[in-house]
């Protein structure tokens, strides 16, 4: 049977951009998102250069403000938010649950078009009107209403991106409910699918809130209605509530599929079943639920009521519990395994370490007294890069290394993948641990310059960013070489047991000749030896 | 915290909560990392060729749900109680009105004195009432561990007791536009006698001697005109050497003709002379130089200071 890569009816580019095959759509997302990721990496590095060259500043303050806004918008809305769900979810969810495609393949393609349309609009906003948006990715009112830059168009683009997310969520929920293979009960579903299920609900329920909020800001800019601007009788704190009601759950949209992918990788390379299947599955749902009740921790210094501060701080600590449960179960999954540290495993273990730092620094900020000091400083920038980059980003790399042979039917050079790990790990920690220290010293975020006492820290962070960027280039160059010249991959190079490893590499166009019948729990690596 | 002074009553409390969580976090991180590494070595495929499918353990799941929950709630309570302290203002606190605008801070004392930096008496509680004239700003003094958003249409507050003499940085923490990063001021803590001498004295804005780093050096030289411009924050937006900044440079403008927009946005030509410079400092919004944002705050200045400033700008032609 021919693979999805060489069928499709139409040839060339049309065969891709008009394909409703979930696998091709996954690849479309991978290609667009990787390109966007590198654009944002370059902007990130330029920001670090700015902190080295202070007097006169290398980039004008207005340019720097556009840099951090665009870096944030791209990384958040176009990379980590669609994240592992859009790429590996689209590609592997149907395969892992024994389906031939998602429930609504055409809607799935449309979600990619919404993504591309949103991206194009955001990029147009950079080069038209009176300058690129300069508000930061949070678009806080009243500054976002009053600034003369091209915020209206930028917001329209982000609004479009939201549609992509909603449609994907809707599709995944329906697919998981309707298209599981015979015998695949909820508790036989792979944990990556569980994590996508929790995520999809958040996408479906929370994204419309930010959509309408951004529309209100647009209406305020264009028609001058005063919902948020106090000069017109509005309430700027209301904007923050609405924005974070979505945008906090959104960070769980970003991290949950990453956790799911890690949960696939660890048992495969430990060659034993996952420890605490139900605990991991339900903790995903608990994170999705509790994560919807903590948005106020972005507003501890905004002057909202002390009762609200109290509750949001309490919930913030409670949402750490299911995350801790996952870390403990991942660790235990290695116990009495037969562990092979190949590149996906190396990156997955790195994920656990970096995500732990991200989570623990989150505890520090969740404590109200400490939050007052750390709010809006480099500490929070460091914290969310540990979670979003060290977490989601590194999990994305791990998942890419894990599933690359399956997706493309090619193998990559494992030594180079391991080699690229070193600069990524060292550079990452210099950069973001440096930011944590700078933040505690009092360095505020979104500054094109800094006071002299912070300079040493900035130099260390900048050097780290250069090392990290070099590692990223090596990492992706290795995969590009593999795409072009890699050896043919076997159908199951790592000895995995979920369904995707039982079909060819790359998978056939229809995934399965015959839809498999599921007999038992997933992750039974050693059915004859068990305790 | 050796790398950042603990200069207020809140600082020790914030640091204590932080250290408490930091120590527990470090223990957890070391434990998890060590366990991961140990398992990877101990159960390496060479040493341990067959894995064992252990599906889970109810007691362990219970333990690592319950124990972290208890620890997290302890952290929450410790953070909350110290935060409560930071929100309960003592009755004898002096109330100072802080106003943020794009992109400068100003301070108004109960007796009406206005300053561009914050002068404080050591060991006396102060309450800051925070006002914004335009967009949201963030009022942050790292050495005091206090921060509060400055929201238009809403009066937020913060309070503290300064406990250490010295000069500390005030920084804006909420993105507020092009000069967000240089929206700085100083908090100067002096002994009570020094504060009262100023507070009940003739000088209006903070005298330059307070802004110099404390040193037992001989009597300070009289303030130069450029130092005056620095102290009044003029040079945060206007260069004196022709380089472009937020506002027009002051170099070479005197004696030229310039284009300004009045309050209704009508354009008009003006001659930059003594009279114009004076007007531009006293009421900057009345005549905005074409091509620049209407960003300059009204600055409090004595007649003497105003005269020296005009002289200085004239000398830059």
mmCIF file of C-alpha atoms in Angstrom, chain B:
data_model
loop_
_atom_site.group_PDB
_atom_site.id
_atom_site.type_symbol
_atom_site.label_atom_id
_atom_site.label_comp_id
_atom_site.label_asym_id
_atom_site.label_seq_id
_atom_site.Cartn_x
_atom_site.Cartn_y
_atom_site.Cartn_z
ATOM 1 C CA UNK B 1 19.893 38.472 49.766
ATOM 2 C CA UNK B 2 23.352 39.971 49.402
ATOM 3 C CA UNK B 3 22.843 41.133 45.810
ATOM 4 C CA UNK B 4 19.841 43.303 46.535
ATOM 5 C CA UNK B 5 19.339 45.448 49.644
ATOM 6 C CA UNK B 6 16.469 44.782 52.039
ATOM 7 C CA UNK B 7 15.541 48.395 52.513
ATOM 8 C CA UNK B 8 11.964 48.269 53.765
ATOM 9 C CA UNK B 9 9.758 46.591 56.316
ATOM 10 C CA UNK B 10 8.278 44.410 53.563
ATOM 11 C CA UNK B 11 11.617 43.229 52.153
ATOM 12 C CA UNK B 12 12.487 40.751 54.897
ATOM 13 C CA UNK B 13 9.014 39.197 54.729
ATOM 14 C CA UNK B 14 9.055 38.778 50.962
ATOM 15 C CA UNK B 15 12.528 37.264 51.090
ATOM 16 C CA UNK B 16 11.543 34.895 53.899
ATOM 17 C CA UNK B 17 8.613 33.476 51.919
ATOM 18 C CA UNK B 18 10.776 33.272 48.820
ATOM 19 C CA UNK B 19 13.565 31.435 50.634
ATOM 20 C CA UNK B 20 11.093 29.011 52.204
ATOM 21 C CA UNK B 21 9.723 28.023 48.795
ATOM 22 C CA UNK B 22 13.184 28.119 47.229
ATOM 23 C CA UNK B 23 14.618 25.645 49.721
ATOM 24 C CA UNK B 24 11.710 23.215 49.356
ATOM 25 C CA UNK B 25 11.904 23.572 45.578
ATOM 26 C CA UNK B 26 15.617 22.914 45.530
ATOM 27 C CA UNK B 27 15.138 19.782 47.654
ATOM 28 C CA UNK B 28 12.399 18.567 45.294
ATOM 29 C CA UNK B 29 14.417 19.324 42.165
ATOM 30 C CA UNK B 30 17.532 17.585 43.457
ATOM 31 C CA UNK B 31 15.468 14.607 44.584
ATOM 32 C CA UNK B 32 13.647 14.203 41.254
ATOM 33 C CA UNK B 33 16.758 14.758 39.155
ATOM 34 C CA UNK B 34 18.854 12.387 41.230
ATOM 35 C CA UNK B 35 16.136 9.735 41.066
ATOM 36 C CA UNK B 36 15.808 10.087 37.306
ATOM 37 C CA UNK B 37 19.553 9.835 36.796
ATOM 38 C CA UNK B 38 19.852 6.920 39.206
ATOM 39 C CA UNK B 39 17.059 4.999 37.467
ATOM 40 C CA UNK B 40 18.590 5.698 34.068
ATOM 41 C CA UNK B 41 21.906 4.259 35.277
ATOM 42 C CA UNK B 42 20.564 1.449 37.453
ATOM 43 C CA UNK B 43 17.970 0.223 34.952
ATOM 44 C CA UNK B 44 20.019 0.812 31.849
ATOM 45 C CA UNK B 45 19.285 -1.720 29.134
ATOM 46 C CA UNK B 46 22.774 -3.237 29.448
ATOM 47 C CA UNK B 47 22.347 -3.845 33.155
ATOM 48 C CA UNK B 48 18.669 -4.582 33.126
ATOM 49 C CA UNK B 49 17.682 -6.114 29.777
ATOM 50 C CA UNK B 50 14.044 -6.852 30.674
ATOM 51 C CA UNK B 51 11.651 -4.196 31.941
ATOM 52 C CA UNK B 52 8.930 -4.986 34.452
ATOM 53 C CA UNK B 53 5.409 -3.722 33.761
ATOM 54 C CA UNK B 54 4.482 -2.155 37.088
ATOM 55 C CA UNK B 55 1.123 -0.541 36.491
ATOM 56 C CA UNK B 56 0.998 1.681 39.544
ATOM 57 C CA UNK B 57 0.555 1.789 43.266
ATOM 58 C CA UNK B 58 -2.471 3.295 44.977
ATOM 59 C CA UNK B 59 -0.646 4.191 48.178
ATOM 60 C CA UNK B 60 2.119 5.965 46.338
ATOM 61 C CA UNK B 61 -0.424 7.910 44.271
ATOM 62 C CA UNK B 62 -2.203 8.895 47.467
ATOM 63 C CA UNK B 63 1.048 9.935 49.130
ATOM 64 C CA UNK B 64 2.283 12.088 46.297
ATOM 65 C CA UNK B 65 -1.102 13.724 45.980
ATOM 66 C CA UNK B 66 -1.648 14.400 49.676
ATOM 67 C CA UNK B 67 1.845 15.457 50.734
ATOM 68 C CA UNK B 68 2.361 18.051 47.958
ATOM 69 C CA UNK B 69 -1.151 19.364 48.612
ATOM 70 C CA UNK B 70 -0.261 19.980 52.256
ATOM 71 C CA UNK B 71 3.074 21.558 51.366
ATOM 72 C CA UNK B 72 1.470 23.787 48.728
ATOM 73 C CA UNK B 73 -1.228 24.958 51.137
ATOM 74 C CA UNK B 74 1.477 25.809 53.672
ATOM 75 C CA UNK B 75 3.251 27.877 51.020
ATOM 76 C CA UNK B 76 -0.015 29.572 50.154
ATOM 77 C CA UNK B 77 -0.731 30.481 53.787
ATOM 78 C CA UNK B 78 2.775 31.760 54.406
ATOM 79 C CA UNK B 79 2.528 33.907 51.272
ATOM 80 C CA UNK B 80 -0.925 35.143 52.212
ATOM 81 C CA UNK B 81 -0.160 36.163 55.803
ATOM 82 C CA UNK B 82 2.863 38.189 54.763
ATOM 83 C CA UNK B 83 0.923 39.706 51.905
ATOM 84 C CA UNK B 84 -1.824 40.728 54.348
ATOM 85 C CA UNK B 85 0.791 42.657 56.288
ATOM 86 C CA UNK B 86 1.757 44.455 53.089
ATOM 87 C CA UNK B 87 -1.851 45.524 52.515
ATOM 88 C CA UNK B 88 -2.706 46.789 56.011
ATOM 89 C CA UNK B 89 -1.590 50.381 56.265
ATOM 90 C CA UNK B 90 -0.778 51.724 59.725
ATOM 91 C CA UNK B 91 -2.781 54.797 60.678
ATOM 92 C CA UNK B 92 0.200 57.066 61.187
ATOM 93 C CA UNK B 93 1.534 56.580 57.666
ATOM 94 C CA UNK B 94 2.258 59.766 55.733
ATOM 95 C CA UNK B 95 0.174 59.749 52.553
ATOM 96 C CA UNK B 96 2.088 60.696 49.411
ATOM 97 C CA UNK B 97 0.302 60.986 46.105
ATOM 98 C CA UNK B 98 2.211 59.356 43.239
ATOM 99 C CA UNK B 99 1.282 60.267 39.684
ATOM 100 C CA UNK B 100 2.479 58.287 36.717
ATOM 101 C CA UNK B 101 2.261 59.562 33.183
ATOM 102 C CA UNK B 102 3.974 58.770 29.913
ATOM 103 C CA UNK B 103 6.875 58.785 30.939
ATOM 104 C CA UNK B 104 7.620 60.336 34.287
ATOM 105 C CA UNK B 105 6.757 60.032 37.956
ATOM 106 C CA UNK B 106 5.789 62.903 40.202
ATOM 107 C CA UNK B 107 5.086 62.989 43.911
ATOM 108 C CA UNK B 108 2.894 65.256 45.988
ATOM 109 C CA UNK B 109 3.319 65.529 49.740
ATOM 110 C CA UNK B 110 0.525 66.320 52.221
ATOM 111 C CA UNK B 111 1.685 69.938 52.509
ATOM 112 C CA UNK B 112 1.499 70.394 48.741
ATOM 113 C CA UNK B 113 5.188 70.064 47.889
ATOM 114 C CA UNK B 114 5.702 68.405 44.529
ATOM 115 C CA UNK B 115 8.826 66.504 43.572
ATOM 116 C CA UNK B 116 10.145 64.420 40.720
ATOM 117 C CA UNK B 117 11.883 61.971 43.044
ATOM 118 C CA UNK B 118 10.597 60.387 46.223
ATOM 119 C CA UNK B 119 12.185 61.710 49.402
ATOM 120 C CA UNK B 120 11.469 59.573 52.457
ATOM 121 C CA UNK B 121 12.231 59.685 56.165
ATOM 122 C CA UNK B 122 13.896 56.569 57.533
ATOM 123 C CA UNK B 123 11.761 54.401 59.803
ATOM 124 C CA UNK B 124 8.566 56.367 59.180
ATOM 125 C CA UNK B 125 5.704 54.549 57.475
ATOM 126 C CA UNK B 126 4.428 55.973 54.213
ATOM 127 C CA UNK B 127 1.383 55.155 52.160
ATOM 128 C CA UNK B 128 1.614 55.826 48.439
ATOM 129 C CA UNK B 129 -1.609 56.544 46.607
ATOM 130 C CA UNK B 130 -1.108 55.795 42.948
ATOM 131 C CA UNK B 131 -2.713 57.791 40.152
ATOM 132 C CA UNK B 132 -2.247 57.522 36.419
ATOM 133 C CA UNK B 133 -2.977 60.278 33.952
ATOM 134 C CA UNK B 134 -2.945 58.103 30.847
ATOM 135 C CA UNK B 135 -2.232 54.367 30.563
ATOM 136 C CA UNK B 136 -1.396 51.657 33.112
ATOM 137 C CA UNK B 137 2.016 51.940 34.733
ATOM 138 C CA UNK B 138 3.657 49.790 37.387
ATOM 139 C CA UNK B 139 5.243 51.370 40.469
ATOM 140 C CA UNK B 140 8.153 49.231 41.619
ATOM 141 C CA UNK B 141 10.950 49.724 44.114
ATOM 142 C CA UNK B 142 12.949 46.498 44.066
ATOM 143 C CA UNK B 143 14.953 47.305 47.180
ATOM 144 C CA UNK B 144 11.666 47.729 49.091
ATOM 145 C CA UNK B 145 10.020 44.649 47.455
ATOM 146 C CA UNK B 146 6.907 46.666 46.731
ATOM 147 C CA UNK B 147 5.021 46.939 43.497
ATOM 148 C CA UNK B 148 1.561 48.035 42.495
ATOM 149 C CA UNK B 149 -0.041 48.763 39.153
ATOM 150 C CA UNK B 150 -0.930 52.388 38.541
ATOM 151 C CA UNK B 151 -4.292 52.223 36.822
ATOM 152 C CA UNK B 152 -6.101 55.197 35.292
ATOM 153 C CA UNK B 153 -9.522 55.802 36.806
ATOM 154 C CA UNK B 154 -8.598 53.914 39.961
ATOM 155 C CA UNK B 155 -6.510 54.755 43.000
ATOM 156 C CA UNK B 156 -4.296 51.861 44.068
ATOM 157 C CA UNK B 157 -2.041 52.010 47.070
ATOM 158 C CA UNK B 158 0.992 50.471 48.655
ATOM 159 C CA UNK B 159 2.785 51.160 51.907
ATOM 160 C CA UNK B 160 6.055 50.393 53.655
ATOM 161 C CA UNK B 161 8.537 51.614 56.216
ATOM 162 C CA UNK B 162 11.897 52.520 54.683
ATOM 163 C CA UNK B 163 14.510 50.955 56.924
ATOM 164 C CA UNK B 164 17.787 51.762 55.247
ATOM 165 C CA UNK B 165 19.368 55.080 54.276
ATOM 166 C CA UNK B 166 20.312 55.459 50.656
ATOM 167 C CA UNK B 167 19.100 55.981 47.125
ATOM 168 C CA UNK B 168 17.006 53.286 45.464
ATOM 169 C CA UNK B 169 15.610 52.869 41.966
ATOM 170 C CA UNK B 170 11.945 53.337 41.128
ATOM 171 C CA UNK B 171 11.056 51.536 37.906
ATOM 172 C CA UNK B 172 7.924 51.263 35.770
ATOM 173 C CA UNK B 173 6.873 47.639 35.282
ATOM 174 C CA UNK B 174 3.912 47.807 32.888
ATOM 175 C CA UNK B 175 4.614 48.517 29.223
ATOM 176 C CA UNK B 176 3.429 52.075 28.684
ATOM 177 C CA UNK B 177 5.011 53.142 25.431
ATOM 178 C CA UNK B 178 8.271 54.036 23.810
ATOM 179 C CA UNK B 179 10.052 55.327 26.902
ATOM 180 C CA UNK B 180 8.728 52.708 29.325
ATOM 181 C CA UNK B 181 12.278 51.545 30.019
ATOM 182 C CA UNK B 182 13.498 54.957 31.118
ATOM 183 C CA UNK B 183 10.487 55.875 33.223
ATOM 184 C CA UNK B 184 12.676 55.816 36.308
ATOM 185 C CA UNK B 185 12.985 57.894 39.416
ATOM 186 C CA UNK B 186 14.822 57.621 42.718
ATOM 187 C CA UNK B 187 13.575 56.909 46.193
ATOM 188 C CA UNK B 188 15.880 58.702 48.599
ATOM 189 C CA UNK B 189 15.786 57.692 52.246
ATOM 190 C CA UNK B 190 17.276 60.242 54.647
ATOM 191 C CA UNK B 191 17.269 60.570 58.440
ATOM 192 C CA UNK B 192 14.098 62.087 59.868
ATOM 193 C CA UNK B 193 15.841 65.393 60.680
ATOM 194 C CA UNK B 194 17.014 65.816 57.100
ATOM 195 C CA UNK B 195 13.572 64.985 55.781
ATOM 196 C CA UNK B 196 11.877 67.464 58.110
ATOM 197 C CA UNK B 197 14.370 70.173 57.283
ATOM 198 C CA UNK B 198 13.363 69.802 53.653
ATOM 199 C CA UNK B 199 9.681 69.243 54.306
ATOM 200 C CA UNK B 200 9.259 72.361 56.399
ATOM 201 C CA UNK B 201 11.851 74.354 54.483
ATOM 202 C CA UNK B 202 11.825 76.622 51.482
ATOM 203 C CA UNK B 203 13.061 74.243 48.792
ATOM 204 C CA UNK B 204 10.395 72.700 46.665
ATOM 205 C CA UNK B 205 11.769 69.824 44.590
ATOM 206 C CA UNK B 206 14.323 67.523 46.163
ATOM 207 C CA UNK B 207 17.653 69.332 46.487
ATOM 208 C CA UNK B 208 20.455 67.859 44.435
ATOM 209 C CA UNK B 209 22.507 67.006 47.504
ATOM 210 C CA UNK B 210 20.038 64.243 48.370
ATOM 211 C CA UNK B 211 20.386 62.601 44.976
ATOM 212 C CA UNK B 212 24.138 62.246 45.104
ATOM 213 C CA UNK B 213 25.441 58.933 46.380
ATOM 214 C CA UNK B 214 26.196 59.304 50.057
ATOM 215 C CA UNK B 215 29.871 60.088 50.540
ATOM 216 C CA UNK B 216 31.806 61.943 53.204
ATOM 217 C CA UNK B 217 33.418 64.058 50.473
ATOM 218 C CA UNK B 218 34.021 67.790 51.033
ATOM 219 C CA UNK B 219 31.215 70.242 50.399
ATOM 220 C CA UNK B 220 29.692 69.444 47.016
ATOM 221 C CA UNK B 221 30.360 71.750 44.108
ATOM 222 C CA UNK B 222 27.409 73.921 43.064
ATOM 223 C CA UNK B 223 25.071 72.146 40.715
ATOM 224 C CA UNK B 224 25.888 72.639 37.061
ATOM 225 C CA UNK B 225 23.145 73.499 34.606
ATOM 226 C CA UNK B 226 23.417 70.051 33.043
ATOM 227 C CA UNK B 227 23.049 68.448 36.468
ATOM 228 C CA UNK B 228 19.925 70.529 36.922
ATOM 229 C CA UNK B 229 18.547 69.135 33.664
ATOM 230 C CA UNK B 230 19.389 65.623 34.802
ATOM 231 C CA UNK B 231 17.716 66.124 38.145
ATOM 232 C CA UNK B 232 14.542 67.433 36.513
ATOM 233 C CA UNK B 233 14.559 64.380 34.201
ATOM 234 C CA UNK B 234 14.771 66.648 31.116
ATOM 235 C CA UNK B 235 17.644 64.626 29.703
ATOM 236 C CA UNK B 236 15.626 61.430 29.773
ATOM 237 C CA UNK B 237 13.858 62.680 26.639
ATOM 238 C CA UNK B 238 15.994 65.555 25.328
ATOM 239 C CA UNK B 239 19.616 65.181 24.357
ATOM 240 C CA UNK B 240 22.050 68.076 24.607
ATOM 241 C CA UNK B 241 24.366 66.786 21.879
ATOM 242 C CA UNK B 242 22.008 66.536 18.914
ATOM 243 C CA UNK B 243 21.294 62.789 19.158
ATOM 244 C CA UNK B 244 17.664 61.798 18.585
ATOM 245 C CA UNK B 245 15.584 60.785 21.597
ATOM 246 C CA UNK B 246 11.900 60.869 22.474
ATOM 247 C CA UNK B 247 11.780 64.635 22.426
ATOM 248 C CA UNK B 248 13.681 67.096 20.252
ATOM 249 C CA UNK B 249 17.317 67.709 21.098
ATOM 250 C CA UNK B 250 18.161 70.945 22.880
ATOM 251 C CA UNK B 251 21.339 71.470 20.938
ATOM 252 C CA UNK B 252 21.263 74.282 18.417
ATOM 253 C CA UNK B 253 17.554 75.007 18.649
ATOM 254 C CA UNK B 254 17.820 78.399 20.301
ATOM 255 C CA UNK B 255 17.400 81.290 17.901
ATOM 256 C CA UNK B 256 15.819 79.139 15.198
ATOM 257 C CA UNK B 257 12.275 79.129 13.983
ATOM 258 C CA UNK B 258 10.236 76.038 14.811
ATOM 259 C CA UNK B 259 6.811 74.601 13.985
ATOM 260 C CA UNK B 260 4.475 73.801 16.850
ATOM 261 C CA UNK B 261 0.936 72.471 17.209
ATOM 262 C CA UNK B 262 -1.382 74.221 19.636
ATOM 263 C CA UNK B 263 -3.958 72.485 21.817
ATOM 264 C CA UNK B 264 -6.388 72.225 18.918
ATOM 265 C CA UNK B 265 -3.763 70.682 16.664
ATOM 266 C CA UNK B 266 -3.291 73.832 14.540
ATOM 267 C CA UNK B 267 0.201 74.370 13.268
ATOM 268 C CA UNK B 268 2.014 77.604 13.912
ATOM 269 C CA UNK B 269 5.547 78.922 13.538
ATOM 270 C CA UNK B 270 7.369 80.172 16.613
ATOM 271 C CA UNK B 271 10.692 81.832 17.270
ATOM 272 C CA UNK B 272 12.698 79.852 19.811
ATOM 273 C CA UNK B 273 13.736 82.610 22.186
ATOM 274 C CA UNK B 274 13.839 83.093 25.972
ATOM 275 C CA UNK B 275 10.137 83.568 26.119
ATOM 276 C CA UNK B 276 9.315 80.447 24.107
ATOM 277 C CA UNK B 277 11.691 78.220 26.073
ATOM 278 C CA UNK B 278 10.123 79.435 29.271
ATOM 279 C CA UNK B 279 6.613 78.700 27.945
ATOM 280 C CA UNK B 280 7.663 75.282 26.690
ATOM 281 C CA UNK B 281 8.880 74.300 30.138
ATOM 282 C CA UNK B 282 6.043 75.775 32.170
ATOM 283 C CA UNK B 283 3.165 74.608 29.957
ATOM 284 C CA UNK B 284 4.516 72.058 27.487
ATOM 285 C CA UNK B 285 1.123 70.869 26.234
ATOM 286 C CA UNK B 286 0.214 74.302 24.861
ATOM 287 C CA UNK B 287 2.748 74.170 22.050
ATOM 288 C CA UNK B 288 3.937 70.734 20.929
ATOM 289 C CA UNK B 289 6.885 70.617 18.562
ATOM 290 C CA UNK B 290 5.662 69.171 15.279
ATOM 291 C CA UNK B 291 6.636 65.526 14.796
ATOM 292 C CA UNK B 292 7.021 64.720 18.490
ATOM 293 C CA UNK B 293 4.560 63.055 20.913
ATOM 294 C CA UNK B 294 2.693 65.310 23.371
ATOM 295 C CA UNK B 295 4.519 63.575 26.174
ATOM 296 C CA UNK B 296 6.276 66.214 28.238
ATOM 297 C CA UNK B 297 5.033 66.598 31.804
ATOM 298 C CA UNK B 298 4.721 69.940 33.537
ATOM 299 C CA UNK B 299 7.772 70.229 35.715
ATOM 300 C CA UNK B 300 7.890 72.025 39.016
ATOM 301 C CA UNK B 301 10.616 74.626 38.987
ATOM 302 C CA UNK B 302 11.684 77.686 40.911
ATOM 303 C CA UNK B 303 12.173 80.953 39.029
ATOM 304 C CA UNK B 304 15.887 80.644 39.632
ATOM 305 C CA UNK B 305 15.969 77.142 38.156
ATOM 306 C CA UNK B 306 13.936 78.264 35.180
ATOM 307 C CA UNK B 307 16.312 81.150 34.533
ATOM 308 C CA UNK B 308 19.382 78.878 34.677
ATOM 309 C CA UNK B 309 17.711 76.412 32.336
ATOM 310 C CA UNK B 310 16.904 79.068 29.747
ATOM 311 C CA UNK B 311 20.462 80.384 29.994
ATOM 312 C CA UNK B 312 21.788 76.898 29.460
ATOM 313 C CA UNK B 313 19.617 76.177 26.414
ATOM 314 C CA UNK B 314 20.642 79.506 24.934
ATOM 315 C CA UNK B 315 24.281 78.488 25.404
ATOM 316 C CA UNK B 316 23.725 75.297 23.385
ATOM 317 C CA UNK B 317 23.109 77.149 20.121
#
